[in-house]
Structures are given as C-alpha cells and as structure tokens.
Tab-separated table of C-alpha atoms and ligand atoms in Angstrom:
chain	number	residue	atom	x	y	z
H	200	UNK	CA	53.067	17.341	47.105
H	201	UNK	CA	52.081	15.757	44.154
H	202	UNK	CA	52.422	16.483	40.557
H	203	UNK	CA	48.414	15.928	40.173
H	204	UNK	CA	47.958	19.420	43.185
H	205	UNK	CA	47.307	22.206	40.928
H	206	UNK	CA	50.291	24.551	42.650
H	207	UNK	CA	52.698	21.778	42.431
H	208	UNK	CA	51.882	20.984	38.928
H	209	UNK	CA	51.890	24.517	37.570
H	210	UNK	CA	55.453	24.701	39.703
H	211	UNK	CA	56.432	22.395	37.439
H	212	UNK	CA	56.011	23.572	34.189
H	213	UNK	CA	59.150	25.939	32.984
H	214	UNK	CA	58.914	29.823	33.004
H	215	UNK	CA	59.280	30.995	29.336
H	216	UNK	CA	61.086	32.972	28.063
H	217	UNK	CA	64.271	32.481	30.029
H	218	UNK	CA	67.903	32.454	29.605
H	219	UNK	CA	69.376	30.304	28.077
H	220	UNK	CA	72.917	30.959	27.651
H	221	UNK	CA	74.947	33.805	28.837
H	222	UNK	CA	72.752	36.386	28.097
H	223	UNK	CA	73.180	38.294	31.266
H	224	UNK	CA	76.441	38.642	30.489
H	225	UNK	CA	76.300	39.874	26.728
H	226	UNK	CA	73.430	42.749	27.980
H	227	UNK	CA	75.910	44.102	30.339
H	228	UNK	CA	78.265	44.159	28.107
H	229	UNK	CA	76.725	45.966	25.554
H	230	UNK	CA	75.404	48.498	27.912
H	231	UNK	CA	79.181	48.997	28.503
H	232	UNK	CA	79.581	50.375	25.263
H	233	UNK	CA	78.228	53.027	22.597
H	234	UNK	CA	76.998	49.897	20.589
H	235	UNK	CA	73.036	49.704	21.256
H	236	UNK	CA	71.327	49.731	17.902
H	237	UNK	CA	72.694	47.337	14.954
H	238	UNK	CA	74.199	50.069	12.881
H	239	UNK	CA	77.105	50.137	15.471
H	240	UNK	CA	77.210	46.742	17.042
H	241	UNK	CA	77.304	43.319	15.838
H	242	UNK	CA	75.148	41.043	17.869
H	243	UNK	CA	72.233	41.425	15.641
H	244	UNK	CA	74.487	40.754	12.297
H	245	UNK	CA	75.583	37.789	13.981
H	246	UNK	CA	72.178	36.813	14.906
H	247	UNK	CA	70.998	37.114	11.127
H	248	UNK	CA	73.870	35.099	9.630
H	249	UNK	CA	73.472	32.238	12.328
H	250	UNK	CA	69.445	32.223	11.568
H	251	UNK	CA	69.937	32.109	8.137
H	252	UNK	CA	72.560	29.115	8.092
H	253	UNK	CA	69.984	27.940	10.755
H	254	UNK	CA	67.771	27.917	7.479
H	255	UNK	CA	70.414	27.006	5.032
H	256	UNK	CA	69.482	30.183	3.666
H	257	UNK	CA	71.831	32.864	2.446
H	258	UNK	CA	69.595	35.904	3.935
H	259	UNK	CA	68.048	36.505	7.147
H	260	UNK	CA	66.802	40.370	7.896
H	261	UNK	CA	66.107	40.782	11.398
H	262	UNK	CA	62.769	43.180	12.292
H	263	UNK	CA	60.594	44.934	15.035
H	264	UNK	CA	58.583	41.887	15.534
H	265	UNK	CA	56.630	38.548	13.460
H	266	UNK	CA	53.915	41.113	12.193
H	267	UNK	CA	56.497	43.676	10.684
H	268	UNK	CA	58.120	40.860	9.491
H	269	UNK	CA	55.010	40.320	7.118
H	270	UNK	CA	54.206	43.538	6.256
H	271	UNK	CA	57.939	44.025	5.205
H	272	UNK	CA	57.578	40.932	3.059
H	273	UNK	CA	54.303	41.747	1.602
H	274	UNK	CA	55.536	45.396	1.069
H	275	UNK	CA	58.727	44.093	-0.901
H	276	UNK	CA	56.581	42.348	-3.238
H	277	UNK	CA	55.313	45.734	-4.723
H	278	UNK	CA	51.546	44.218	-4.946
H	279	UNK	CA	48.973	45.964	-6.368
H	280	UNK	CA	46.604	47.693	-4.152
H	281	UNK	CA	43.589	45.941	-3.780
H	282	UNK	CA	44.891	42.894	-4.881
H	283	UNK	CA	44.010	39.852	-2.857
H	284	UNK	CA	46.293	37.490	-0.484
H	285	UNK	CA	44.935	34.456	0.516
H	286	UNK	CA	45.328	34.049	4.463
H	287	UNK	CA	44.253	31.146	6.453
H	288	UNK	CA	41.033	31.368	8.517
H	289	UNK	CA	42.688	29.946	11.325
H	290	UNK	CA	45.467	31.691	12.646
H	291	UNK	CA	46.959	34.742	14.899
H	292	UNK	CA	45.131	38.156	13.844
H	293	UNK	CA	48.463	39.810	12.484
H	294	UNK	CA	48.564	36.803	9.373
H	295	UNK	CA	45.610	38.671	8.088
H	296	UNK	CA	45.805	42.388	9.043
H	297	UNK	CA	49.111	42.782	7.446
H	298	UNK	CA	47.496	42.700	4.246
H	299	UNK	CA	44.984	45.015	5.441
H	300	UNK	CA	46.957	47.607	6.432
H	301	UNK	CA	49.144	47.682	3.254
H	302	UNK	CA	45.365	48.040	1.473
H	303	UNK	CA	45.523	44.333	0.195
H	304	UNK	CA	42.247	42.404	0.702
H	305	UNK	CA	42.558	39.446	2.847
H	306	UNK	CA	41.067	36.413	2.005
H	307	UNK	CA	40.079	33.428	4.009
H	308	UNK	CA	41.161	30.018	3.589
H	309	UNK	CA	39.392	27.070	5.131
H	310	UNK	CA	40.934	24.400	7.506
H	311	UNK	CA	42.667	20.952	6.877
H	312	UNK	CA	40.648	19.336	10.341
H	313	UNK	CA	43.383	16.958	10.830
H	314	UNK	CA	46.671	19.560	10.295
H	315	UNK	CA	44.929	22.910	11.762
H	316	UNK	CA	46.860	24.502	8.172
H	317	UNK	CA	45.608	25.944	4.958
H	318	UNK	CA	43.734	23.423	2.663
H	319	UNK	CA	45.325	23.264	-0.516
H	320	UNK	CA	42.123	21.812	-1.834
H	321	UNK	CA	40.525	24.797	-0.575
H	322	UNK	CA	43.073	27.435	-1.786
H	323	UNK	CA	42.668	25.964	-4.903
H	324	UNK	CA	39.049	27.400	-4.679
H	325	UNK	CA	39.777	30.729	-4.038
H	326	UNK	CA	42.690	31.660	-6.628
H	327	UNK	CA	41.697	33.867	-8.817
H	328	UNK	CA	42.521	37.510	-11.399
H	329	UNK	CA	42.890	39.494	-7.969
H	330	UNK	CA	45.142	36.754	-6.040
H	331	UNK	CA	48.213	38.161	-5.561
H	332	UNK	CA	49.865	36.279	-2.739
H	333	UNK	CA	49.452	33.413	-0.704
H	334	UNK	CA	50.779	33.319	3.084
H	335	UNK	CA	49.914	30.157	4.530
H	336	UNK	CA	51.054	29.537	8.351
H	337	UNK	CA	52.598	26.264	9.762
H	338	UNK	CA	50.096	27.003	12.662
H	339	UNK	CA	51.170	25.550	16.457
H	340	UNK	CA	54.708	24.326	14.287
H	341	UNK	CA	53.071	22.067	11.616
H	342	UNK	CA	54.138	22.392	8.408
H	343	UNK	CA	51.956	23.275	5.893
H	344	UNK	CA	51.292	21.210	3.031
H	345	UNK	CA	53.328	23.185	0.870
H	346	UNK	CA	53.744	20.946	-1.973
H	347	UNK	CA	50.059	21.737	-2.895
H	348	UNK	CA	50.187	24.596	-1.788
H	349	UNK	CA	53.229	25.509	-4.555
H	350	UNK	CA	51.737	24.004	-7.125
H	351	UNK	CA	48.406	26.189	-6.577
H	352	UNK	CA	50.730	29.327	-6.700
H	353	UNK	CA	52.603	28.295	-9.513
H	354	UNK	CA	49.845	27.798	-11.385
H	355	UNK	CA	48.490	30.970	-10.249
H	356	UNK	CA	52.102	33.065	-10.896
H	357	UNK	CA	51.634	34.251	-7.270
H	358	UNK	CA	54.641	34.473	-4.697
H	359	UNK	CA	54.155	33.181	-1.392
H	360	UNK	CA	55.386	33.785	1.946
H	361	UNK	CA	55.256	31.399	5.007
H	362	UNK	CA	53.808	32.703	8.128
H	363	UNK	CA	56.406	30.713	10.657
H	364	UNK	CA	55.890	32.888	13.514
H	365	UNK	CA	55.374	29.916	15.265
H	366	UNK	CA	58.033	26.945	13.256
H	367	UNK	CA	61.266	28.340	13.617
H	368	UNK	CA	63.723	25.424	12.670
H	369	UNK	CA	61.222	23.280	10.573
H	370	UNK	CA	62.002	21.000	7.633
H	371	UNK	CA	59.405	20.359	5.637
H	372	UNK	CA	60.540	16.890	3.788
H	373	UNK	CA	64.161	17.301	4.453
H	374	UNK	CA	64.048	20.849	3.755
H	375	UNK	CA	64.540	23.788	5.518
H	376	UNK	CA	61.759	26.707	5.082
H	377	UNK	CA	60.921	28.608	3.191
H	378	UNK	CA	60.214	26.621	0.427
H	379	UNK	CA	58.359	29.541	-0.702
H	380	UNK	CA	59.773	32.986	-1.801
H	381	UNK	CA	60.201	34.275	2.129
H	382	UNK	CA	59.479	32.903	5.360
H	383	UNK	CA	58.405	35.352	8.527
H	384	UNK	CA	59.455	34.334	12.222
H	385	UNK	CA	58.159	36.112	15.300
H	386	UNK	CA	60.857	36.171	18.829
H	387	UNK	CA	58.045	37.733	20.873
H	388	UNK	CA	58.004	36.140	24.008
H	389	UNK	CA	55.814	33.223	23.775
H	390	UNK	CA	57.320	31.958	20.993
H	391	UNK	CA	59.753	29.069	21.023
H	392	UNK	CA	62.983	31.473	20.328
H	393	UNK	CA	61.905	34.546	21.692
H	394	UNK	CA	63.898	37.989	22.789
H	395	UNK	CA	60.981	39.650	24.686
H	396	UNK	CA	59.813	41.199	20.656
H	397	UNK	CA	61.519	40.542	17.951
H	398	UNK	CA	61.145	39.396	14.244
H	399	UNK	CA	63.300	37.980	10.807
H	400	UNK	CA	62.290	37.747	7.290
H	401	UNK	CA	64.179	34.658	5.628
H	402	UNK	CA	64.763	34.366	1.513
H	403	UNK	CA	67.066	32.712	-0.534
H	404	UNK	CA	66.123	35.545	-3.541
H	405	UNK	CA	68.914	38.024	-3.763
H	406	UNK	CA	66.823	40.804	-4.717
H	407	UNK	CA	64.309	40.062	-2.418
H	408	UNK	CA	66.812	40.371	-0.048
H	409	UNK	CA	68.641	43.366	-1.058
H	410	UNK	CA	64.852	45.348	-0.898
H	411	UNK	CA	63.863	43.653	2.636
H	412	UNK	CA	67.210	45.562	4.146
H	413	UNK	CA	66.122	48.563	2.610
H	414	UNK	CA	62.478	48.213	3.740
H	415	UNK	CA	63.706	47.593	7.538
H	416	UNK	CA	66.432	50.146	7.244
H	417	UNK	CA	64.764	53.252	6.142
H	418	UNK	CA	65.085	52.779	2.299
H	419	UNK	CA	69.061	52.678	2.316
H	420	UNK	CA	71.285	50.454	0.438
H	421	UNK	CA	73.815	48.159	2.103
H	422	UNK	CA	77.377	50.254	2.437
H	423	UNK	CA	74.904	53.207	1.418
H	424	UNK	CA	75.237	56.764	3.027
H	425	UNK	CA	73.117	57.085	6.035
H	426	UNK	CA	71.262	60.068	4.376
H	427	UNK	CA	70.339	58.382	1.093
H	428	UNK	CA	67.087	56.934	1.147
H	429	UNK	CA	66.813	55.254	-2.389
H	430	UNK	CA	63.229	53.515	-1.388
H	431	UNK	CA	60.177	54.165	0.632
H	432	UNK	CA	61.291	51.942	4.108
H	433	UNK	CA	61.088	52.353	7.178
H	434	UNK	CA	63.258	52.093	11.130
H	435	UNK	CA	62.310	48.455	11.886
H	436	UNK	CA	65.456	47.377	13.335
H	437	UNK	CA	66.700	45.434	16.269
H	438	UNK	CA	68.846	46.602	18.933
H	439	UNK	CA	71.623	45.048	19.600
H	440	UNK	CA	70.079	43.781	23.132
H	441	UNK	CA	67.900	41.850	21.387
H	442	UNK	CA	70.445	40.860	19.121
H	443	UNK	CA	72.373	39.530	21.573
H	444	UNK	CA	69.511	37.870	23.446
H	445	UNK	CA	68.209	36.352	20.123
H	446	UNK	CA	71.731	35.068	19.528
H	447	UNK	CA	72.152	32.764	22.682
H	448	UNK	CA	68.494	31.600	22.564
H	449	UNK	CA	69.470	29.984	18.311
H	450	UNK	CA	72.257	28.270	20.385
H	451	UNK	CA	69.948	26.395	22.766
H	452	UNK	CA	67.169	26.036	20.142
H	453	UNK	CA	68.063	22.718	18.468
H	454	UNK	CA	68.231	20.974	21.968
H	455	UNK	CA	64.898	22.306	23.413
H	456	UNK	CA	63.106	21.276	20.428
H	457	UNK	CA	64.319	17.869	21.094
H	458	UNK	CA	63.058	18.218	24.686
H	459	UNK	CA	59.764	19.264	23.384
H	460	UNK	CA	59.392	16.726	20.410
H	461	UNK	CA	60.187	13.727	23.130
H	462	UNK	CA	57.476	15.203	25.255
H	463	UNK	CA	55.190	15.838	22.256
H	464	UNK	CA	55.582	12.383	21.254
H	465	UNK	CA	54.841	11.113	24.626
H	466	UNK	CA	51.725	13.333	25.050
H	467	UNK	CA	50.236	12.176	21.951
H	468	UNK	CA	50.965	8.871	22.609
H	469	UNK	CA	49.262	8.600	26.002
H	470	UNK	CA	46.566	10.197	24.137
H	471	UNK	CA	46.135	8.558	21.078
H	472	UNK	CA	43.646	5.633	22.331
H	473	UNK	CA	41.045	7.874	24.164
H	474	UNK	CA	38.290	7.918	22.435
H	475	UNK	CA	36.775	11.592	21.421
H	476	UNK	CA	40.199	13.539	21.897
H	477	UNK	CA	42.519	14.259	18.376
H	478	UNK	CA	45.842	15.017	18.278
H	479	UNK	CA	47.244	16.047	14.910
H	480	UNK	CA	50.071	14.281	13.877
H	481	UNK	CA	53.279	16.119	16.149
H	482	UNK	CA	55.893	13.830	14.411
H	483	UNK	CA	56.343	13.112	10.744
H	484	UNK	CA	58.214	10.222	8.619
H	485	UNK	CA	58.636	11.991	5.724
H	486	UNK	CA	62.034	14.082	6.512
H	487	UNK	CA	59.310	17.131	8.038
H	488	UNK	CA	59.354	18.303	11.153
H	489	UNK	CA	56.810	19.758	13.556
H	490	UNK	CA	57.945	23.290	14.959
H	491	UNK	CA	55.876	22.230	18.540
H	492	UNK	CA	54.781	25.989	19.515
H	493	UNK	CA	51.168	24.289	20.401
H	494	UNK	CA	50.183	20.978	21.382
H	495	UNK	CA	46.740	21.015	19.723
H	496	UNK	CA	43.742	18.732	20.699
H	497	UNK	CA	40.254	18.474	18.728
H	498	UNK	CA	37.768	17.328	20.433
H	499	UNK	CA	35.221	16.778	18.508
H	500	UNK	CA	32.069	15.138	20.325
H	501	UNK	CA	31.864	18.547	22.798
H	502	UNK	CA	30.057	21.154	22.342
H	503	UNK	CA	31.315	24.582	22.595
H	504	UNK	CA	30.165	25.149	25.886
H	505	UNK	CA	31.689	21.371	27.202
H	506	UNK	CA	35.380	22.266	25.903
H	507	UNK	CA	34.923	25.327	27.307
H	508	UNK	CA	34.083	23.857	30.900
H	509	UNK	CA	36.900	21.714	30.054
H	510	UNK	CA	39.515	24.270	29.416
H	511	UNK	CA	38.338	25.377	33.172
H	512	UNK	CA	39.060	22.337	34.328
H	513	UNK	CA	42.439	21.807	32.749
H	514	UNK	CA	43.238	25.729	34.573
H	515	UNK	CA	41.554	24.758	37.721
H	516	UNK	CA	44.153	21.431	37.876
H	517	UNK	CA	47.497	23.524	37.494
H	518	UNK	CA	46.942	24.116	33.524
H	519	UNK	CA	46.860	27.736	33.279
H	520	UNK	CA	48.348	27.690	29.550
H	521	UNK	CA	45.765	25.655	28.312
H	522	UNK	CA	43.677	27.823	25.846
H	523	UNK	CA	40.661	27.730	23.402
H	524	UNK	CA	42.478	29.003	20.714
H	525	UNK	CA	41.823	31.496	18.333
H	526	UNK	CA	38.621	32.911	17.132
H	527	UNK	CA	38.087	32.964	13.427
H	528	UNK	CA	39.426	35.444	11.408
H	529	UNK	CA	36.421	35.724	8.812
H	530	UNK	CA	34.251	36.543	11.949
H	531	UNK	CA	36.641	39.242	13.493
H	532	UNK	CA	34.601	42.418	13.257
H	533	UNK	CA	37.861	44.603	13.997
H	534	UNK	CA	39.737	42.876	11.026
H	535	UNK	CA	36.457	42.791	8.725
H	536	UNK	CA	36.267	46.609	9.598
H	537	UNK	CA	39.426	47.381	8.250
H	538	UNK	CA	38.996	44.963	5.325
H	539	UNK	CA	35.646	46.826	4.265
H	540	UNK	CA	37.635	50.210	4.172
H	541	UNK	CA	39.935	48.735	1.869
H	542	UNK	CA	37.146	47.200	-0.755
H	543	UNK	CA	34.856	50.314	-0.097
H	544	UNK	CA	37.990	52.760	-1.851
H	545	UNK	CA	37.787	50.447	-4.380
H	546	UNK	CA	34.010	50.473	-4.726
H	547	UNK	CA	33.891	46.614	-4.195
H	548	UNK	CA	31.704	44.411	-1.584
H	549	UNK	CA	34.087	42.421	0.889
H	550	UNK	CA	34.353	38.969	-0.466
H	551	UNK	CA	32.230	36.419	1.423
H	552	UNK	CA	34.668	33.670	3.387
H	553	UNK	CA	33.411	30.038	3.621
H	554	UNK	CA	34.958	27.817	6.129
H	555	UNK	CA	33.308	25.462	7.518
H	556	UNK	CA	35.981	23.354	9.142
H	557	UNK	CA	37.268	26.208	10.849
H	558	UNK	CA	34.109	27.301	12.145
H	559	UNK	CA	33.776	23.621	13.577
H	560	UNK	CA	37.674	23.436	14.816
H	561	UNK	CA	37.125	26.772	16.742
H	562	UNK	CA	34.758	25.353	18.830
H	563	UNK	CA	36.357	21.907	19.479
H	564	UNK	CA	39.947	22.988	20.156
H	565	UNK	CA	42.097	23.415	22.769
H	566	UNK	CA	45.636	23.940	22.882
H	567	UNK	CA	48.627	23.583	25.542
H	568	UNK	CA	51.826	25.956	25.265
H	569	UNK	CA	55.308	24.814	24.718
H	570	UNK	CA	56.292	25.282	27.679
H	571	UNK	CA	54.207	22.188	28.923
H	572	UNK	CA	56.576	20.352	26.778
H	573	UNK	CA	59.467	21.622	28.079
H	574	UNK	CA	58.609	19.710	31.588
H	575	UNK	CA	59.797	16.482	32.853
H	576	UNK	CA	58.606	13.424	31.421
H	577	UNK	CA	56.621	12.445	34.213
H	578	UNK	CA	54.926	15.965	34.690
H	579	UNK	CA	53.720	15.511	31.219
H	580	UNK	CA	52.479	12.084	31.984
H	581	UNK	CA	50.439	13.634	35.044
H	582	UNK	CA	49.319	16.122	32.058
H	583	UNK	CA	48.144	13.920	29.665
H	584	UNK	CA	46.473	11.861	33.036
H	585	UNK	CA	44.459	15.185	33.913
H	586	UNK	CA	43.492	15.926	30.196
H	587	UNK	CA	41.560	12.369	29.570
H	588	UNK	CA	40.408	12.561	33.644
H	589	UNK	CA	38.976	15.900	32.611
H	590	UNK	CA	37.120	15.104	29.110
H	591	UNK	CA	35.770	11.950	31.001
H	592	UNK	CA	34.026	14.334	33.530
H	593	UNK	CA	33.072	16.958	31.182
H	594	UNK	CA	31.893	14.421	28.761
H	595	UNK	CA	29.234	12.815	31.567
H	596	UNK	CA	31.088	10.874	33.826
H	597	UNK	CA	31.510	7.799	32.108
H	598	UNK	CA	34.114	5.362	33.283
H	599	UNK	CA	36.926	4.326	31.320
V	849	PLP	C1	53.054	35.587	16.939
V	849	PLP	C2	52.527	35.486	15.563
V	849	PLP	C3	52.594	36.561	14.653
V	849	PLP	C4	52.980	37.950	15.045
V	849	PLP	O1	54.199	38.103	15.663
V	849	PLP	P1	54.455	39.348	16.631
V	849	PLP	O2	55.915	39.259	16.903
V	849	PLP	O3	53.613	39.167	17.846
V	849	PLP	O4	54.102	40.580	15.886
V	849	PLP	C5	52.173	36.349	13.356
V	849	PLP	N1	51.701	35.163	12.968
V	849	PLP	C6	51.587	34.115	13.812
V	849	PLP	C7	51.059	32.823	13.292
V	849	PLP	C8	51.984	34.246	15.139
V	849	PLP	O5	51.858	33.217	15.967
C-alpha cells in the first residue's frame, strides 16, 4: 500500500507517548516496593536534578501538571491581587486562566505573524502601573523573542516566567531557558517529554526555589517536619511512577528532537516555494533552537472556511493530527467570565484586548503534531506532497 492511502499513511506516523527506555521495567519495580509518592522514593528527585542540568539550571521542582506549574510560579511571586500579567493572545487556555484563578487579571498580547509568539512591540503597549508579570510562551517550540521581551520587563521591574509547556530543551541564543526568572514545562501526554500528566517549574533564583518546594509540598521546608507547614502550599507532587517514567523519556529526549528537527527541516523545505503556504522559521542560526511541539503553517490567502475544508482534507488523507489551532483567548467567553469576576471585586471594567494579528492567524492556521515529525523521511515527504496537493484543490484547482 502506499504511503499516499490514508490507513497506510496514518500507520505510519508514531504512537505518542510511548516508551522509550526501560520504563516497564522501573514501574514494576516500584510497585514492588513501599516507594510510590516522592517523599519515599527517588525517581522523581532524580528526574528533577537531570531536568535541571538538562537546563543548566540549579533547580527543577517537579508538579501535578504544565498548568500547576504556572500557578505555582505565579503564586511564588506573592503578586498583588488584581494586578495584571500580560499573557499572549495566542496560546493553550491554561497560559491565561492561571492568572485568573489566583485573582490576577489577564491581559492579552497580540501576535508576531511570522513567530506565532508574543510581540515585544506589542507588550511594550500594554505595560503599565497594574503590570505585574509577563508570561510569554515559546508557542509550538519557538522561542520567544525574549531579548525584547526582557528589556520591556526590566524596564517595567516586572518578573517573568516562560510558558514552555511546549519547548522543553530550547536554547534561546546559546542559552538554555529560562532566561527569565522561571520557566514552566508540561509532561502531559502530547507533549514532546510526556509521563501521561506531569509538570516542572525551572529557576536559577535560590529563593524562588526554596518557596516553589514549599508551594508544591504543602508549605514545608526542605529537611522540615512533615507537620510544619511554614507557608500557604499545597500537595502538587509527582509520584514516583511518573518520576520514573519522566526519567527515561529526558534520556531519549535529545535524540528525538534531532529526529524531529531533520524532519522539520525537511518539511519546511519542501514547503518553502509554494506559493500561499508559511512556515515560520523551525531552525535558527543564531545559537536558538526550536522546541518542534507543532509544525505550524499560515496560510494566508484562505478564508476561514477554505483552511477549514483543508484541514478535512489533510484528515481525510491519513492526517488525523492536523488541527486548526487554538481559538483566541481574548474571545473565550469561559476565560472572559472568570476574568470579569476578578475586575468586578475590584469594581473595575475588564480591559479591552486588541489583536489583530491573532485574530487573522486564527483563521489562517493549521498545525501538524510532533509526532508527524517523528516519521520516516519519506513519510514526511508524502506529507508535505499531500499538504501543497491539498491547498491546490482547496484553493480552486489551479495547476502547479
Ligand atoms: C500543555 C500546555 C499547558 C498546560 O499543561 P497541562 O500539563 O496540560 O496542564 C500550558 N501552556 C501551554 C502552552 C501548553 O501547551
């Protein structure tokens, strides 16, 4: 059969997650012992020195999952309630409800069209008196223009934390993340290093650190007794299964990302002279690299309704990960709900969002998972084949 039959061509796109390592053999034997949770065991210890050298970072604090992991950062920061965090408009829901439910005001950042990140241009805009933290995301596995972005928050005295749910591993000019004050990972299981859930907040700030472990671990103190609470935290721990899981998937991280930066390369490539798709940059020269969670394409001479007859067409070929993407977060009614309760105890109007890039991007996009990339070379040359095949159709037909 060939690659271009939908069945076969789905076939051949890797399960995810998966095992990686021997992690079979580390779950049984676990169970074979009183050691589940973290407190007795040491798989999830392990896990957060590896992830933090993995960072050349001296502290990694494993959590629940990527959207504890930034409510536990935002929460460490002691922020003033009410006080605003700037948020990207284009981005997974939890970037911008863990504000909300901590009673911070989220507030939306427009869209750099050609990076699908925060514009610092734009974030410039919106700092003001209330700003109190910026958490921009290095969305699909870009990185984020965070030279810009640091100078905006330096000049604003504002902290910021790095949403990198989705860029475990990046370097962003040579260096590792967070080149901010924290950076938040998710291991849920979509996500490149995944343990089913799972999350990690990374610092190099000492005290930072030391009030993170207490925030995850019920407001004790490391070496503490198990009864004294000295802060206001709660159980957000790993078990040690996860631990363990988490462990052998760092080990075979490095080497998939290669597989999936070759193929990322080679998708963008066979892309790149086809008139009417985008692909935003997937490789850098400047010592960053791209965390390849999503293999974003922009299509920008579609209508909503033609990339969304697309997007059928790339499922109906064998493409069932291919998605629209997100809708935007300053249109969310569930998230502007909770917002309004927030501004209403504080007698204020929610503040109006303007982005108009996103509100283009949202209807031009569509994205493929990593685990396209994660194929063989020629099933992602059969991809790229069925993408541009597809566009031509949905675009009217024309040939060539
Ligand atoms: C996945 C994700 C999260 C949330 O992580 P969970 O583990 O699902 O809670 C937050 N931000 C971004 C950008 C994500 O992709």
């Amino acid at each position: 059969m060939s690659i271009h039959e939908p069945t076969s061509l789905q076939e051949r796109i890797p399960r995810w997650p998966r095992q990686t390592g021997d992690e079979q053999g580390l779950l049984a034997e676990i169970l074979a012992t009183e050691a589940w949770g973290s407190s007795a065991g040491h798989f999830v210890h392990d896990f957060e020195d590896a992830f933090a050298a993995y960072h050349d970072a001296p502290h990694a604090l494993a959590c629940a999952n990527g959207t504890i992991a930034l409510i536990s950062a935002l929460s460490v920061l002691d922020l003033p309630f009410g006080s605003e965090v700037i948020v990207p408009s284009y981005t997974f829901i939890a970037t911008a409800a863990a504000p909300a439910f901590l009673g911070l005001v989220p507030v939306f950042c427009d869209t750099l069209p050609g990076r699908y990140t925060m514009d610092p241009g734009a974030l410039a805009q919106l700092v003001g008196p209330r700003t109190s933290a910026i958490v921009p995301v290095h969305l699909g596995g870009a990185p984020c223009e965070m030279d810009e972005i640091m100078a905006v928050a330096r000049g604003a005295g504002v902290p910021v934390i790095e949403d990198a749910a989705q860029a475990a591993g990046i370097r962003y000019k040579g260096r590792a993340i967070p080149v901010g004050d924290m950076a938040t990972f998710s291991f849920q299981s979509s996500k490149n290093l995944a343990s089913g859930e799972g999350g990690a907040i990374v610092t190099r700030d000492d005290e930072l650190a030391s009030r993170l472990f207490s925030f995850v671990n019920v407001g004790r103190v490391p070496g503490g007794a198990w009864y004294d609470h000295r802060t206001f935290g709660m159980n957000l721990r790993l078990s040690e299964f996860q631990g363990a899981i988490l462990r052998e998937q760092l080990k075979a991280h490095p080497e998939l990302q290669k597989v999936r930066r070759d193929n990322a390369e080679r998708l963008a490539a066979a892309l790149a002279g086809v008139d009417g798709i985008e692909v935003p940059p997937v490789m850098f020269d400047d010592g960053s690299t791209h965390g390849q969670h999503l293999f974003l394409m922009r299509f920008p001479t579609l209508t909503a309704d033609r990339r969304d007859e697309l997007a059928g067409l790339l499922h109906a070929a064998g493409l069932t990960g291919a998605s629209t993407g997100y809708v935007p977060l300053h249109r969310n009614p569930a998230l502007l709900g909770q917002v309004a309760k927030v501004c209403e105890a504080l007698g204020r109007s929610v503040p109006e969002a303007h982005c108009p890039n996103t509100d283009r991007l949202v209807d031009e996009t569509i994205w493929l998972p990593q685990t396209v990339l994660l194929a063989d070379p020629e099933v992602v040359d059969a991809v790229a084949d069925i993408v541009v095949t597809a566009f031509r159709e949905v675009s009217g037909g024309a040939s060539s």
